[in-house]
């Protein structure tokens, strides 16, 4: 630009790269600009598409490779790949400009100066450098080579936006990417916000700040839920979440409950509850477990309890009546006794009647219509087995978060009836959490 000839680059090598976040194509480019080995991880065919999710990530050996807590770079790298994978397409450009462009040696020297009391900007200046010497010409050239000119940029840095737009890339939207801040990196992040204009919000609640560090792997899904909760006029999004043993059991039998997941997995369950509009269970789970259906292990609001109860067997002294900040919604059929409905409604419990399915249960299509009318946009389905089976057989589950505990029980299985057609979790993820394994991903019908 500015009358100067713009250099061009080309892809020299492209190879398949399976990662913990999904499968990408890794592009290695020629480089007439700075002779560094910049690369891009590309998800799906992005050429000619608009609003392509893009992360321009500057190399950070200490954060990306060694997991340094002095910065948020490694977390941002992981979260960006998760966001791109979740979107189903996108690009992560990895620029080899360590330490905001000053190189690894000077960056480590800057660390020592920071330990002596200087902030990250002051340390760079003391070493004879600008606060930020990065350049985004290569990123723009890479995007042009990939056939992309309209992007949603995953960044907190306004300089990236202006740098790319100066090279003809249209930034349609900025996607914030705030990671957890703690005592090791909070001063660093505040310096970036105050002196480098990075768009970070320390005085406001934000999704990243509410997600405990050990549960950060779930943040892209949490952010998706928060977006869905503001998307009015659409049918509810259903998340299936339950714990099972490695042999597929959720309890010893239908008449008993059995704690399966560990404390960390329980914390995850409560995090998911806090980000759903509603929490749905069947009446059998209500009678056997007498659950509280609230959020206790993380900060957050209680979801709206929804109980499927054809004949209104709901106990009038249920724990959830005093434990949750929201009184339950009970969904029954026309066969439920009217006097029980009046008693429940006298306690402030809302009772709705919907059509009955051919097998004598709540008709789930009618239920979805009711929840849409009630403006409930995200629903977490926790069980029990009959409810899990019904939702899967009806094809109403959008996303699964399943906890697998290292136990063998030989008891009641979560899934008893065969799913036809077969269901598959797309791009399934596995994450160890305590002694448990968390399996999660979008649920699709396998054609």
Short mmCIF file of C-alpha atoms in Angstrom, two decimals:
data_model
loop_
_atom_site.label_atom_id
_atom_site.label_comp_id
_atom_site.label_asym_id
_atom_site.label_seq_id
_atom_site.Cartn_x
_atom_site.Cartn_y
_atom_site.Cartn_z
CA UNK A 1 0.00 0.00 0.00
CA UNK A 2 1.05 3.70 0.05
CA UNK A 3 2.28 3.36 -3.54
CA UNK A 4 4.70 0.54 -2.74
CA UNK A 5 4.59 -2.82 -4.48
CA UNK A 6 2.90 -5.37 -2.27
CA UNK A 7 4.87 -8.62 -2.05
CA UNK A 8 3.12 -11.90 -2.69
CA UNK A 9 3.49 -15.26 -1.07
CA UNK A 10 2.46 -18.78 -1.97
CA UNK A 11 1.83 -22.04 -0.20
CA UNK A 12 4.91 -24.26 -0.51
CA UNK A 13 3.60 -27.21 1.51
CA UNK A 14 0.16 -28.17 2.78
CA UNK A 15 -0.27 -31.18 5.05
CA UNK A 16 -2.95 -32.75 7.20
CA UNK A 17 -2.50 -31.98 10.90
CA UNK A 18 -4.72 -33.83 13.40
CA UNK A 19 -4.66 -32.01 16.75
CA UNK A 20 -6.33 -32.21 20.15
CA UNK A 21 -8.74 -29.57 18.85
CA UNK A 22 -9.64 -31.32 15.59
CA UNK A 23 -8.14 -31.85 12.16
CA UNK A 24 -6.61 -28.93 10.25
CA UNK A 25 -4.54 -28.33 7.13
CA UNK A 26 -1.15 -26.83 7.98
CA UNK A 27 0.10 -24.39 5.32
CA UNK A 28 3.78 -23.43 5.03
CA UNK A 29 4.36 -20.30 2.95
CA UNK A 30 7.13 -18.74 0.95
CA UNK A 31 8.31 -15.53 2.61
CA UNK A 32 9.78 -12.57 0.69
CA UNK A 33 9.21 -10.21 3.64
CA UNK A 34 11.17 -11.32 6.72
CA UNK A 35 12.47 -14.87 6.01
CA UNK A 36 10.62 -16.30 9.03
CA UNK A 37 8.58 -19.50 8.99
CA UNK A 38 5.03 -18.27 9.34
CA UNK A 39 2.33 -20.93 9.04
CA UNK A 40 -1.46 -21.19 9.08
CA UNK A 41 -3.79 -23.85 10.43
CA UNK A 42 -6.82 -23.95 8.16
CA UNK A 43 -10.14 -25.62 8.94
CA UNK A 44 -12.28 -26.60 5.93
CA UNK A 45 -12.46 -24.75 2.59
CA UNK A 46 -12.32 -21.04 3.39
CA UNK A 47 -11.57 -19.58 -0.05
CA UNK A 48 -14.16 -16.99 -1.05
CA UNK A 49 -16.11 -17.26 2.18
CA UNK A 50 -17.16 -14.26 4.24
CA UNK A 51 -17.00 -13.77 8.00
CA UNK A 52 -14.27 -16.39 8.33
CA UNK A 53 -13.16 -16.85 11.97
CA UNK A 54 -9.48 -15.88 12.09
CA UNK A 55 -6.91 -15.74 14.86
CA UNK A 56 -3.59 -14.00 14.15
CA UNK A 57 -1.39 -15.43 16.91
CA UNK A 58 2.14 -14.22 17.58
CA UNK A 59 4.60 -16.88 18.70
CA UNK A 60 5.14 -17.22 22.44
CA UNK A 61 7.47 -20.10 23.25
CA UNK A 62 7.06 -19.74 27.00
CA UNK A 63 3.28 -19.60 26.90
CA UNK A 64 2.40 -21.74 23.88
CA UNK A 65 4.84 -24.58 24.58
CA UNK A 66 5.69 -24.45 28.28
CA UNK A 67 2.37 -23.14 29.62
CA UNK A 68 3.83 -20.04 31.27
CA UNK A 69 1.46 -18.28 33.65
CA UNK A 70 3.18 -14.91 33.10
CA UNK A 71 0.95 -14.30 30.07
CA UNK A 72 -2.30 -15.54 28.51
CA UNK A 73 -0.83 -16.58 25.14
CA UNK A 74 -1.06 -20.35 25.51
CA UNK A 75 -4.64 -20.15 26.71
CA UNK A 76 -5.55 -17.86 23.81
CA UNK A 77 -3.97 -20.29 21.34
CA UNK A 78 -5.99 -23.21 22.70
CA UNK A 79 -9.23 -21.24 22.91
CA UNK A 80 -8.83 -19.92 19.37
CA UNK A 81 -8.41 -23.40 17.94
CA UNK A 82 -11.45 -24.54 19.88
CA UNK A 83 -13.52 -21.61 18.58
CA UNK A 84 -12.47 -22.31 14.99
CA UNK A 85 -13.17 -26.03 15.36
CA UNK A 86 -16.57 -25.28 16.85
CA UNK A 87 -17.41 -22.94 13.98
CA UNK A 88 -16.50 -25.69 11.52
CA UNK A 89 -14.20 -23.46 9.46
CA UNK A 90 -11.56 -20.81 10.02
CA UNK A 91 -7.86 -19.96 10.11
CA UNK A 92 -5.21 -19.64 12.80
CA UNK A 93 -2.18 -17.75 11.49
CA UNK A 94 0.93 -18.38 13.58
CA UNK A 95 3.40 -15.50 13.16
CA UNK A 96 7.00 -16.00 14.26
CA UNK A 97 7.38 -12.67 16.06
CA UNK A 98 8.27 -13.64 19.60
CA UNK A 99 7.94 -11.16 22.46
CA UNK A 100 5.82 -8.64 20.53
CA UNK A 101 8.55 -8.60 17.89
CA UNK A 102 11.69 -8.21 20.03
CA UNK A 103 12.77 -11.86 19.95
CA UNK A 104 13.14 -14.56 22.56
CA UNK A 105 16.43 -13.34 24.13
CA UNK A 106 15.15 -9.80 24.70
CA UNK A 107 11.82 -11.12 25.89
CA UNK A 108 13.48 -13.20 28.61
CA UNK A 109 15.57 -10.19 29.60
CA UNK A 110 12.32 -8.22 29.80
CA UNK A 111 10.96 -10.89 32.17
CA UNK A 112 13.81 -10.18 34.56
CA UNK A 113 13.13 -6.45 34.38
CA UNK A 114 9.48 -7.10 35.14
CA UNK A 115 10.51 -9.10 38.21
CA UNK A 116 12.43 -5.99 39.29
CA UNK A 117 9.29 -3.85 39.13
CA UNK A 118 8.94 -2.63 35.52
CA UNK A 119 5.81 -3.42 33.58
CA UNK A 120 5.88 -5.15 30.17
CA UNK A 121 5.91 -1.87 28.23
CA UNK A 122 8.60 -0.24 30.40
CA UNK A 123 10.78 -3.35 30.12
CA UNK A 124 10.72 -3.28 26.31
CA UNK A 125 11.60 0.41 26.27
CA UNK A 126 14.45 -0.12 28.78
CA UNK A 127 15.89 -2.69 26.35
CA UNK A 128 15.82 -0.16 23.51
CA UNK A 129 12.69 -1.38 21.77
CA UNK A 130 9.22 -0.08 21.06
CA UNK A 131 6.43 -1.39 23.31
CA UNK A 132 5.14 -3.46 20.37
CA UNK A 133 7.17 -4.07 17.21
CA UNK A 134 4.87 -6.58 15.54
CA UNK A 135 3.78 -6.22 11.92
CA UNK A 136 0.72 -7.84 10.36
CA UNK A 137 1.70 -7.61 6.69
CA UNK A 138 2.44 -11.32 6.55
CA UNK A 139 -0.91 -12.18 8.11
CA UNK A 140 -2.73 -10.15 5.45
CA UNK A 141 -0.69 -11.76 2.67
CA UNK A 142 -1.50 -15.21 4.04
CA UNK A 143 -5.21 -14.38 4.07
CA UNK A 144 -5.03 -13.15 0.47
CA UNK A 145 -3.19 -16.33 -0.54
CA UNK A 146 -5.95 -18.39 1.10
CA UNK A 147 -8.63 -16.44 -0.78
CA UNK A 148 -10.05 -14.74 2.30
CA UNK A 149 -10.80 -11.02 2.59
CA UNK A 150 -13.79 -10.95 4.99
CA UNK A 151 -13.08 -12.14 8.53
CA UNK A 152 -14.24 -12.23 12.13
CA UNK A 153 -11.02 -11.52 14.01
CA UNK A 154 -10.43 -13.30 17.32
CA UNK A 155 -8.50 -10.65 19.24
CA UNK A 156 -8.37 -8.10 22.03
CA UNK A 157 -5.84 -5.97 20.15
CA UNK A 158 -7.19 -3.06 18.04
CA UNK A 159 -3.80 -2.74 16.27
CA UNK A 160 -4.40 -6.11 14.62
CA UNK A 161 -7.70 -4.85 13.24
CA UNK A 162 -6.21 -1.64 11.82
CA UNK A 163 -3.13 -3.46 10.52
CA UNK A 164 -5.17 -5.99 8.57
CA UNK A 165 -7.68 -3.44 7.30
CA UNK A 166 -4.80 -1.32 5.97
CA UNK A 167 -3.86 -4.34 3.83
CA UNK A 168 -7.35 -4.76 2.37
CA UNK A 169 -8.81 -7.30 4.80
CA UNK A 170 -12.32 -6.45 5.94
CA UNK A 171 -12.80 -7.16 9.64
CA UNK A 172 -16.54 -7.72 9.90
CA UNK A 173 -16.50 -8.38 13.64
CA UNK A 174 -14.14 -8.59 16.60
CA UNK A 175 -14.46 -11.76 18.67
CA UNK A 176 -13.14 -11.15 22.23
CA UNK A 177 -10.82 -13.77 23.68
CA UNK A 178 -10.33 -13.08 27.36
CA UNK A 179 -8.66 -15.80 29.36
CA UNK A 180 -8.54 -16.28 33.11
CA UNK A 181 -6.41 -13.72 34.90
CA UNK A 182 -4.64 -14.55 38.16
CA UNK A 183 -1.87 -13.19 40.37
CA UNK A 184 0.90 -14.20 37.95
CA UNK A 185 -0.49 -12.41 34.87
CA UNK A 186 -2.96 -9.76 36.05
CA UNK A 187 -0.39 -6.91 36.15
CA UNK A 188 0.86 -7.89 32.68
CA UNK A 189 -2.68 -7.89 31.29
CA UNK A 190 -3.54 -4.59 32.95
CA UNK A 191 -0.44 -3.02 31.39
CA UNK A 192 -1.56 -4.24 27.97
CA UNK A 193 -5.02 -2.76 28.55
CA UNK A 194 -3.80 0.58 29.88
CA UNK A 195 -0.74 1.18 27.66
CA UNK A 196 -1.36 -0.88 24.51
CA UNK A 197 -5.15 -0.31 24.28
CA UNK A 198 -5.98 -4.02 24.47
CA UNK A 199 -9.72 -4.46 25.00
CA UNK A 200 -9.81 -6.27 28.33
CA UNK A 201 -12.51 -5.86 30.98
CA UNK A 202 -11.25 -6.32 34.51
CA UNK A 203 -14.10 -4.42 36.17
CA UNK A 204 -16.94 -6.24 34.44
CA UNK A 205 -18.17 -9.81 34.58
CA UNK A 206 -16.98 -11.75 31.55
CA UNK A 207 -17.39 -15.31 30.42
CA UNK A 208 -13.72 -16.19 30.68
CA UNK A 209 -13.46 -14.81 34.19
CA UNK A 210 -16.38 -16.94 35.32
CA UNK A 211 -14.92 -20.18 33.96
CA UNK A 212 -12.55 -21.81 36.49
CA UNK A 213 -9.11 -22.36 35.04
CA UNK A 214 -9.34 -26.17 35.11
CA UNK A 215 -12.57 -25.97 33.08
CA UNK A 216 -11.25 -23.60 30.41
CA UNK A 217 -11.44 -26.40 27.82
CA UNK A 218 -15.21 -25.91 27.89
CA UNK A 219 -15.11 -22.13 27.35
CA UNK A 220 -15.94 -22.14 23.60
CA UNK A 221 -19.11 -24.09 24.33
CA UNK A 222 -19.94 -21.79 27.26
CA UNK A 223 -19.59 -18.81 24.95
CA UNK A 224 -21.86 -20.49 22.41
CA UNK A 225 -24.48 -21.05 25.11
CA UNK A 226 -24.30 -17.40 26.15
CA UNK A 227 -24.83 -16.35 22.52
CA UNK A 228 -27.79 -18.72 22.19
CA UNK A 229 -29.32 -17.34 25.38
CA UNK A 230 -29.55 -13.95 23.65
CA UNK A 231 -30.92 -15.36 20.39
CA UNK A 232 -34.65 -14.81 20.61
CA UNK A 233 -37.36 -16.54 18.64
CA UNK A 234 -35.61 -19.86 18.00
CA UNK A 235 -36.45 -23.35 19.31
CA UNK A 236 -34.50 -24.42 22.40
CA UNK A 237 -30.97 -25.80 22.12
CA UNK A 238 -30.75 -29.09 24.07
CA UNK A 239 -27.57 -30.24 25.83
CA UNK A 240 -27.44 -33.78 27.18
CA UNK A 241 -25.26 -34.06 30.28
CA UNK A 242 -24.91 -37.05 32.57
CA UNK A 243 -22.32 -39.24 34.31
CA UNK A 244 -21.81 -42.93 33.67
CA UNK A 245 -19.40 -45.70 34.57
CA UNK A 246 -17.04 -47.14 31.96
CA UNK A 247 -19.55 -49.95 31.40
CA UNK A 248 -22.30 -47.45 30.63
CA UNK A 249 -24.19 -47.61 33.94
CA UNK A 250 -25.74 -44.54 35.53
CA UNK A 251 -26.91 -46.27 38.73
CA UNK A 252 -27.37 -49.71 40.26
CA UNK A 253 -31.05 -49.81 39.31
CA UNK A 254 -34.01 -47.57 38.61
CA UNK A 255 -34.91 -47.28 42.31
CA UNK A 256 -31.55 -46.05 43.60
CA UNK A 257 -29.08 -43.23 43.00
CA UNK A 258 -25.31 -43.61 42.91
CA UNK A 259 -22.73 -40.78 42.93
CA UNK A 260 -20.34 -41.42 40.05
CA UNK A 261 -18.40 -38.32 39.09
CA UNK A 262 -15.60 -36.71 41.05
CA UNK A 263 -15.55 -33.22 42.53
CA UNK A 264 -13.99 -31.59 39.45
CA UNK A 265 -16.63 -33.13 37.17
CA UNK A 266 -19.36 -32.01 39.54
CA UNK A 267 -17.97 -28.49 39.27
CA UNK A 268 -18.25 -28.78 35.48
CA UNK A 269 -21.87 -29.86 35.77
CA UNK A 270 -22.69 -26.83 37.86
CA UNK A 271 -20.84 -24.55 35.43
CA UNK A 272 -23.01 -25.91 32.60
CA UNK A 273 -26.12 -25.44 34.70
CA UNK A 274 -25.22 -21.80 35.30
CA UNK A 275 -25.07 -21.15 31.54
CA UNK A 276 -28.34 -22.84 30.55
CA UNK A 277 -31.77 -21.24 30.79
CA UNK A 278 -33.32 -24.44 32.08
CA UNK A 279 -32.42 -27.80 33.62
CA UNK A 280 -34.68 -30.72 32.69
CA UNK A 281 -35.17 -34.07 34.43
CA UNK A 282 -37.89 -36.70 34.62
CA UNK A 283 -40.17 -37.40 37.56
CA UNK A 284 -38.42 -40.71 38.37
CA UNK A 285 -35.13 -38.86 38.94
CA UNK A 286 -37.02 -36.36 41.08
CA UNK A 287 -38.50 -39.12 43.24
CA UNK A 288 -35.34 -41.23 43.56
CA UNK A 289 -32.64 -38.54 43.91
CA UNK A 290 -34.69 -35.64 45.29
CA UNK A 291 -32.17 -33.24 43.70
CA UNK A 292 -31.77 -29.56 44.48
CA UNK A 293 -31.20 -28.55 40.83
CA UNK A 294 -29.27 -25.42 41.72
CA UNK A 295 -25.76 -24.01 41.18
CA UNK A 296 -23.53 -24.49 44.21
CA UNK A 297 -20.01 -25.35 43.08
CA UNK A 298 -19.37 -22.31 40.86
CA UNK A 299 -20.61 -18.75 40.77
CA UNK A 300 -23.69 -18.31 38.63
CA UNK A 301 -27.46 -18.21 38.47
CA UNK A 302 -29.68 -21.23 39.03
CA UNK A 303 -31.33 -22.55 35.85
CA UNK A 304 -35.09 -22.92 35.59
CA UNK A 305 -36.00 -26.48 36.76
CA UNK A 306 -38.29 -28.31 34.33
CA UNK A 307 -39.79 -31.62 35.43
CA UNK A 308 -41.46 -34.06 33.03
CA UNK A 309 -44.27 -35.59 35.07
CA UNK A 310 -47.17 -37.11 33.13
CA UNK A 311 -49.37 -37.84 36.17
CA UNK A 312 -48.20 -35.10 38.56
CA UNK A 313 -46.43 -37.31 41.06
CA UNK A 314 -44.20 -34.37 41.98
CA UNK A 315 -43.52 -34.40 45.77
CA UNK A 316 -44.84 -31.31 47.49
CA UNK A 317 -41.84 -31.32 49.87
CA UNK A 318 -39.15 -31.68 47.16
CA UNK A 319 -35.75 -30.24 48.06
CA UNK A 320 -35.65 -28.06 44.97
CA UNK A 321 -38.56 -26.00 46.32
CA UNK A 322 -36.29 -24.53 48.97
CA UNK A 323 -32.87 -24.99 47.35
CA UNK A 324 -33.29 -23.40 43.94
CA UNK A 325 -33.90 -19.70 43.44
CA UNK A 326 -36.49 -20.63 40.83
CA UNK A 327 -39.63 -22.68 41.45
CA UNK A 328 -39.96 -25.58 39.01
CA UNK A 329 -42.05 -25.83 35.90
CA UNK A 330 -43.87 -29.17 35.84
CA UNK A 331 -45.01 -30.50 32.47
CA UNK A 332 -47.87 -33.00 32.66
CA UNK A 333 -50.51 -34.53 30.38
CA UNK A 334 -54.28 -34.35 30.46
CA UNK A 335 -54.33 -37.52 32.58
CA UNK A 336 -52.87 -35.69 35.58
CA UNK A 337 -55.28 -35.03 38.52
CA UNK A 338 -56.65 -31.49 38.66
CA UNK A 339 -56.57 -31.31 42.47
CA UNK A 340 -52.81 -32.02 42.53
CA UNK A 341 -52.28 -29.31 39.95
CA UNK A 342 -54.18 -26.81 42.12
CA UNK A 343 -52.05 -27.68 45.17
CA UNK A 344 -48.81 -27.28 43.25
CA UNK A 345 -49.91 -24.00 41.71
CA UNK A 346 -50.84 -22.74 45.16
CA UNK A 347 -47.13 -23.13 46.03
CA UNK A 348 -46.15 -21.01 43.02
CA UNK A 349 -45.21 -23.97 40.82
CA UNK A 350 -46.22 -23.55 37.19
CA UNK A 351 -47.97 -26.58 35.70
CA UNK A 352 -48.45 -27.00 31.96
CA UNK A 353 -50.27 -29.80 30.17
CA UNK A 354 -49.14 -31.02 26.75
CA UNK A 355 -50.05 -33.88 24.43
CA UNK A 356 -49.16 -37.43 25.36
CA UNK A 357 -46.98 -39.52 23.07
CA UNK A 358 -48.08 -42.90 21.71
CA UNK A 359 -46.11 -44.70 24.44
CA UNK A 360 -47.80 -42.75 27.23
CA UNK A 361 -45.06 -40.20 27.93
CA UNK A 362 -44.71 -36.46 27.38
CA UNK A 363 -44.77 -35.66 23.67
CA UNK A 364 -41.35 -34.06 23.12
CA UNK A 365 -42.39 -32.10 20.05
CA UNK A 366 -45.17 -30.50 22.10
CA UNK A 367 -42.66 -29.92 24.90
CA UNK A 368 -40.28 -28.12 22.55
CA UNK A 369 -43.14 -25.90 21.38
CA UNK A 370 -44.03 -25.08 24.98
CA UNK A 371 -40.44 -24.21 25.91
CA UNK A 372 -40.18 -21.98 22.84
CA UNK A 373 -43.34 -20.14 23.92
CA UNK A 374 -41.83 -19.71 27.40
CA UNK A 375 -38.74 -18.13 25.78
CA UNK A 376 -36.41 -20.84 27.12
CA UNK A 377 -33.50 -20.92 24.70
CA UNK A 378 -31.04 -23.44 26.18
CA UNK A 379 -31.99 -26.59 28.07
CA UNK A 380 -29.67 -28.97 29.92
CA UNK A 381 -31.09 -32.50 30.02
CA UNK A 382 -29.73 -34.48 32.97
CA UNK A 383 -31.88 -37.60 33.06
CA UNK A 384 -32.82 -40.17 34.05
CA UNK A 385 -32.55 -43.08 31.64
CA UNK A 386 -36.09 -42.82 30.21
CA UNK A 387 -35.68 -39.12 29.51
CA UNK A 388 -32.22 -39.61 27.97
CA UNK A 389 -33.54 -42.36 25.69
CA UNK A 390 -36.61 -40.35 24.69
CA UNK A 391 -34.62 -37.26 23.68
CA UNK A 392 -32.07 -39.31 21.74
CA UNK A 393 -34.71 -41.35 19.92
CA UNK A 394 -36.57 -38.14 19.02
CA UNK A 395 -33.32 -36.65 17.67
CA UNK A 396 -33.66 -33.55 19.84
CA UNK A 397 -30.20 -33.42 21.43
CA UNK A 398 -27.85 -30.82 19.94
CA UNK A 399 -24.78 -31.31 22.13
CA UNK A 400 -23.43 -33.89 24.58
CA UNK A 401 -21.24 -33.52 27.66
CA UNK A 402 -20.80 -36.99 29.14
CA UNK A 403 -18.69 -37.77 32.21
CA UNK A 404 -17.14 -41.25 32.25
CA UNK A 405 -16.10 -42.38 35.71
CA UNK A 406 -13.47 -45.15 36.17
CA UNK A 407 -15.95 -47.54 37.76
CA UNK A 408 -17.57 -50.81 36.71
CA UNK A 409 -21.11 -51.26 38.04
CA UNK A 410 -23.15 -53.57 35.84
CA UNK A 411 -26.29 -51.62 36.66
CA UNK A 412 -28.87 -49.47 34.90
CA UNK A 413 -27.57 -48.25 31.56
CA UNK A 414 -28.03 -44.72 30.30
CA UNK A 415 -29.13 -45.94 26.85
CA UNK A 416 -31.37 -48.99 26.71
CA UNK A 417 -33.06 -48.74 23.30
CA UNK A 418 -31.14 -48.74 20.00
CA UNK A 419 -30.93 -45.41 18.18
CA UNK A 420 -32.03 -45.75 14.57
CA UNK A 421 -30.48 -44.08 12.67
CA UNK A 422 -27.30 -44.19 14.69
CA UNK A 423 -26.17 -40.98 16.38
CA UNK A 424 -22.59 -39.73 16.34
CA UNK A 425 -20.76 -36.99 18.22
CA UNK A 426 -19.08 -34.86 15.58
CA UNK A 427 -15.41 -34.01 16.23
CA UNK A 428 -15.68 -35.61 19.64
CA UNK A 429 -13.35 -34.23 22.32
CA UNK A 430 -11.93 -36.03 25.34
CA UNK A 431 -10.59 -34.19 28.37
CA UNK A 432 -9.31 -35.79 31.60
CA UNK A 433 -10.75 -34.07 34.66
CA UNK A 434 -9.66 -35.45 38.02
CA UNK A 435 -10.10 -39.21 37.72
CA UNK A 436 -12.89 -38.82 35.18
CA UNK A 437 -12.92 -38.44 31.41
CA UNK A 438 -15.14 -35.78 29.85
CA UNK A 439 -16.45 -36.58 26.38
CA UNK A 440 -18.13 -33.70 24.54
CA UNK A 441 -19.25 -32.49 21.13
CA UNK A 442 -22.18 -31.74 18.84
CA UNK A 443 -24.53 -34.67 18.22
CA UNK A 444 -25.44 -35.54 14.64
CA UNK A 445 -27.46 -38.25 12.94
CA UNK A 446 -25.12 -40.67 11.17
CA UNK A 447 -26.43 -40.98 7.64
#
